Backbone as JSON Lines, residues from 0, in Angstrom:
{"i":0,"aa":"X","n":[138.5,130.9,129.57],"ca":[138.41,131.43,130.92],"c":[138.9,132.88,130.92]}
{"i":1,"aa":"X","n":[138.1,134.02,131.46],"ca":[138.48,135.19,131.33],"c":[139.44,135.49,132.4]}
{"i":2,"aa":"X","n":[140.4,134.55,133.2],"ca":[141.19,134.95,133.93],"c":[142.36,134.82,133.36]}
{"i":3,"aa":"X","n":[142.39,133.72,132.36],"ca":[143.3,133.37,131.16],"c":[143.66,134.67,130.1]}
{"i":4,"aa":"X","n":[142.49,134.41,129.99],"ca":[142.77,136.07,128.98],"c":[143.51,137.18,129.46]}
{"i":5,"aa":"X","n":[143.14,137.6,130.98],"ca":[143.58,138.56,131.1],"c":[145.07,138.4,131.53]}
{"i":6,"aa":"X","n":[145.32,137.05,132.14],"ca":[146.62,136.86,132.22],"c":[147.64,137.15,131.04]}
{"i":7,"aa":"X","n":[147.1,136.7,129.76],"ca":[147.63,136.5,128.5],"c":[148.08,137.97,128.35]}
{"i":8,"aa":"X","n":[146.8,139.21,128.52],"ca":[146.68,140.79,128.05],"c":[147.63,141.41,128.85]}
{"i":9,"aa":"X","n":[148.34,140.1,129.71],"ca":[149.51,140.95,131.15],"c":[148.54,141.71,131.81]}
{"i":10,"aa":"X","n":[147.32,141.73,132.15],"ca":[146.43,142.19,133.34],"c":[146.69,142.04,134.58]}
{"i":11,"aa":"X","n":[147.09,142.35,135.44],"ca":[147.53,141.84,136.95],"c":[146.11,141.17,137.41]}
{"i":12,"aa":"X","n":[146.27,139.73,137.53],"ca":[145.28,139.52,138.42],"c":[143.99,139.81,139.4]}
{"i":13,"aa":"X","n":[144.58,140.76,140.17],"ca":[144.05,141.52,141.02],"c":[143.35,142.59,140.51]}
{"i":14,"aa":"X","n":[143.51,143.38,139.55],"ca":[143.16,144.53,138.53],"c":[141.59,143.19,137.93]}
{"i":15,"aa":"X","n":[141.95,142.28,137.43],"ca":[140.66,142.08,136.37],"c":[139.79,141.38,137.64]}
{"i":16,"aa":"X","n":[140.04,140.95,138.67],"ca":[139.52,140.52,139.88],"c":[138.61,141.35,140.14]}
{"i":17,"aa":"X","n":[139.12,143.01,140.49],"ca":[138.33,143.95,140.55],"c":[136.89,144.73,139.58]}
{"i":18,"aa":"X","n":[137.5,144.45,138.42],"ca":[136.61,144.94,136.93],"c":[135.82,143.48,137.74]}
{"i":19,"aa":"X","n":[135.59,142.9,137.46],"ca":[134.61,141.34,137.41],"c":[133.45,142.01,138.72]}
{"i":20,"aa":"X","n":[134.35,142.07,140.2],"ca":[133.5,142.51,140.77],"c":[132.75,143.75,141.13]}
{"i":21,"aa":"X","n":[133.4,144.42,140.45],"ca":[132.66,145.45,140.07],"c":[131.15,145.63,139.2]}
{"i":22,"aa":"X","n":[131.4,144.94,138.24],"ca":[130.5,144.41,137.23],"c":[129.24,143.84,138.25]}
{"i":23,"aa":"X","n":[129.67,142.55,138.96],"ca":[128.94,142.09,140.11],"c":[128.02,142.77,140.69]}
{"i":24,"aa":"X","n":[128.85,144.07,141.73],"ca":[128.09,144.64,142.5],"c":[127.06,145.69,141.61]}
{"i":25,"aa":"X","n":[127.34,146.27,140.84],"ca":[126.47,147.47,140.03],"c":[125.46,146.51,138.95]}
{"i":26,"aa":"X","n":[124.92,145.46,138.97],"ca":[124.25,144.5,138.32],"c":[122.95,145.37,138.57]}
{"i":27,"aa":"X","n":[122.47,145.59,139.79],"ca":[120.77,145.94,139.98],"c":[121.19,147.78,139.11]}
{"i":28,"aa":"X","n":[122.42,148.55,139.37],"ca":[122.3,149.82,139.01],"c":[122.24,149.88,137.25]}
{"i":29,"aa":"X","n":[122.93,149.07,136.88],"ca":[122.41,148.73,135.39],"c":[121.57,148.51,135.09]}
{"i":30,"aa":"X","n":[120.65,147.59,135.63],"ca":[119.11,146.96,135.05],"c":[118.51,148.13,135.25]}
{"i":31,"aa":"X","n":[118.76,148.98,136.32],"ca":[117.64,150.14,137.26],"c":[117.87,151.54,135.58]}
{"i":32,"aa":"X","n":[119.43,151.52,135.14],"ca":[119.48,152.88,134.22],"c":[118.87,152.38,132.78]}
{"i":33,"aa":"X","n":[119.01,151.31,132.54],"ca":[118.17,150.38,130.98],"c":[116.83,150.36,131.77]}
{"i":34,"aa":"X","n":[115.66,150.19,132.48],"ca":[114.76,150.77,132.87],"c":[114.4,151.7,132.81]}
{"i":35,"aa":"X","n":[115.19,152.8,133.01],"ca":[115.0,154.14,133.31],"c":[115.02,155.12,131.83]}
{"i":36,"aa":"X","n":[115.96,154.16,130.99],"ca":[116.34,154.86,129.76],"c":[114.79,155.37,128.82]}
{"i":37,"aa":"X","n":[115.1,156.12,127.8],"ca":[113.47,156.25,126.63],"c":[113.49,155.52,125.53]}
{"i":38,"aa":"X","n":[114.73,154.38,125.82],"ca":[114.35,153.59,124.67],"c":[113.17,152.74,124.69]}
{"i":39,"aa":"X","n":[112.76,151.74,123.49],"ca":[111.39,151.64,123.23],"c":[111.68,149.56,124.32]}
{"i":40,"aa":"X","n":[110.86,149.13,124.95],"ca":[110.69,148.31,125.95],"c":[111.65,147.38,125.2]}
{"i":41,"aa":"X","n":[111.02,146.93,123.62],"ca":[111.79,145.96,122.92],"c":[113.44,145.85,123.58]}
{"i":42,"aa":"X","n":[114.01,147.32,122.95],"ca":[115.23,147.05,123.12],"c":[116.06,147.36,124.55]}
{"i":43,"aa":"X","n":[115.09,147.82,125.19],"ca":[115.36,147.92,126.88],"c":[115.95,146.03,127.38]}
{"i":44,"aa":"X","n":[114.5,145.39,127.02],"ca":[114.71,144.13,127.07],"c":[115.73,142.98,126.59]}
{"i":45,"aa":"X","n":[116.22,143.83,125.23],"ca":[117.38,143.69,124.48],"c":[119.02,143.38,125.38]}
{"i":46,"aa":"X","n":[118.69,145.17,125.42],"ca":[119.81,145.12,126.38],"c":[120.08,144.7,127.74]}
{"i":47,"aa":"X","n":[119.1,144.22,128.17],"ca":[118.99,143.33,129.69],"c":[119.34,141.82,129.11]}
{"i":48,"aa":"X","n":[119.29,141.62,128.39],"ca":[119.31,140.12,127.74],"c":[120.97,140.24,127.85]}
{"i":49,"aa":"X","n":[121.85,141.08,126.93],"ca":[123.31,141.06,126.59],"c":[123.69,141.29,128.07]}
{"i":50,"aa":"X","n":[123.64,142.26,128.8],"ca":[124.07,142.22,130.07],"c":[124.14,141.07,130.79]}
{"i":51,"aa":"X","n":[122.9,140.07,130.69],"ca":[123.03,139.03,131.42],"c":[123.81,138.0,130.73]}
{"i":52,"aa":"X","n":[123.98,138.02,129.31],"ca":[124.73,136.96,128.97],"c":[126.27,137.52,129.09]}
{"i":53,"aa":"X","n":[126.51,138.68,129.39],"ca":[128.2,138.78,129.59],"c":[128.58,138.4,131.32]}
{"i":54,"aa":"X","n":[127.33,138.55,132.25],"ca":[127.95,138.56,133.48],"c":[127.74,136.94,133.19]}
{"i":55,"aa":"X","n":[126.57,136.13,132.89],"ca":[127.29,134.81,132.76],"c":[128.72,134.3,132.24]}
{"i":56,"aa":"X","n":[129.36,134.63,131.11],"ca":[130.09,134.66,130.65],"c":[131.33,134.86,131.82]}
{"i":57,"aa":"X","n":[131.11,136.03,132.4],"ca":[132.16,136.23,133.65],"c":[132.2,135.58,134.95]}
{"i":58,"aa":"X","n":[131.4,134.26,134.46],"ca":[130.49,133.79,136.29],"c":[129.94,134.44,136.96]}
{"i":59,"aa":"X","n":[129.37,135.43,136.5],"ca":[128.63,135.98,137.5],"c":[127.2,135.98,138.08]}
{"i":60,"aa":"X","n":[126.75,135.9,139.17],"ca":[125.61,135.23,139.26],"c":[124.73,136.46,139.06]}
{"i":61,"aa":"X","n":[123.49,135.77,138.74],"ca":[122.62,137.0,137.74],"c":[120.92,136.74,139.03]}
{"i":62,"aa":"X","n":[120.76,138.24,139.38],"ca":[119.94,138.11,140.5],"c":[118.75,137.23,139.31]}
{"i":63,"aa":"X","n":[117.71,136.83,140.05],"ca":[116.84,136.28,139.99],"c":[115.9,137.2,139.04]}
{"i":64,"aa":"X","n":[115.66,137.79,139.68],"ca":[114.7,138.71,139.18],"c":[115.13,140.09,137.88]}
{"i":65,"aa":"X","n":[115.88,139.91,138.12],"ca":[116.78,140.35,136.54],"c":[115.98,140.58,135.46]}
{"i":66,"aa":"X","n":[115.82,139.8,134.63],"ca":[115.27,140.05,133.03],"c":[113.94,139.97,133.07]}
């Protein structure tokens, strides 16, 4: 559980509360700059793949239309 962890790293609660939702809200501005980037589609797609498996990882719900 990454709330564990951060407890463990002495993270204040509230501090990794924030990183998480942060992550959350800027979800579409990430997909929108890996879109936008000149890398080649492959690894555009690449990196939309890892993004979505870390906000899972963080519970985070992953819009629909995402990948």
């Amino acid at each position: 559980d990454i709330m564990k962890f951060a407890e463990y790293c002495k993270i204040p609660l509230k501090a990794a509360k924030n990183v998480i939702l942060d992550f959350e809200t800027k979800m579409d501005v990430m997909k929108m700059w890996i879109q936008k980037s000149f890398l080649p589609d492959d690894m555009k797609l690449q990196y939309l793949k890892i993004l979505e498996d870390r906000a899972k990882i963080l519970n985070i719900k992953v819009p629909d239309n995402f990948n």
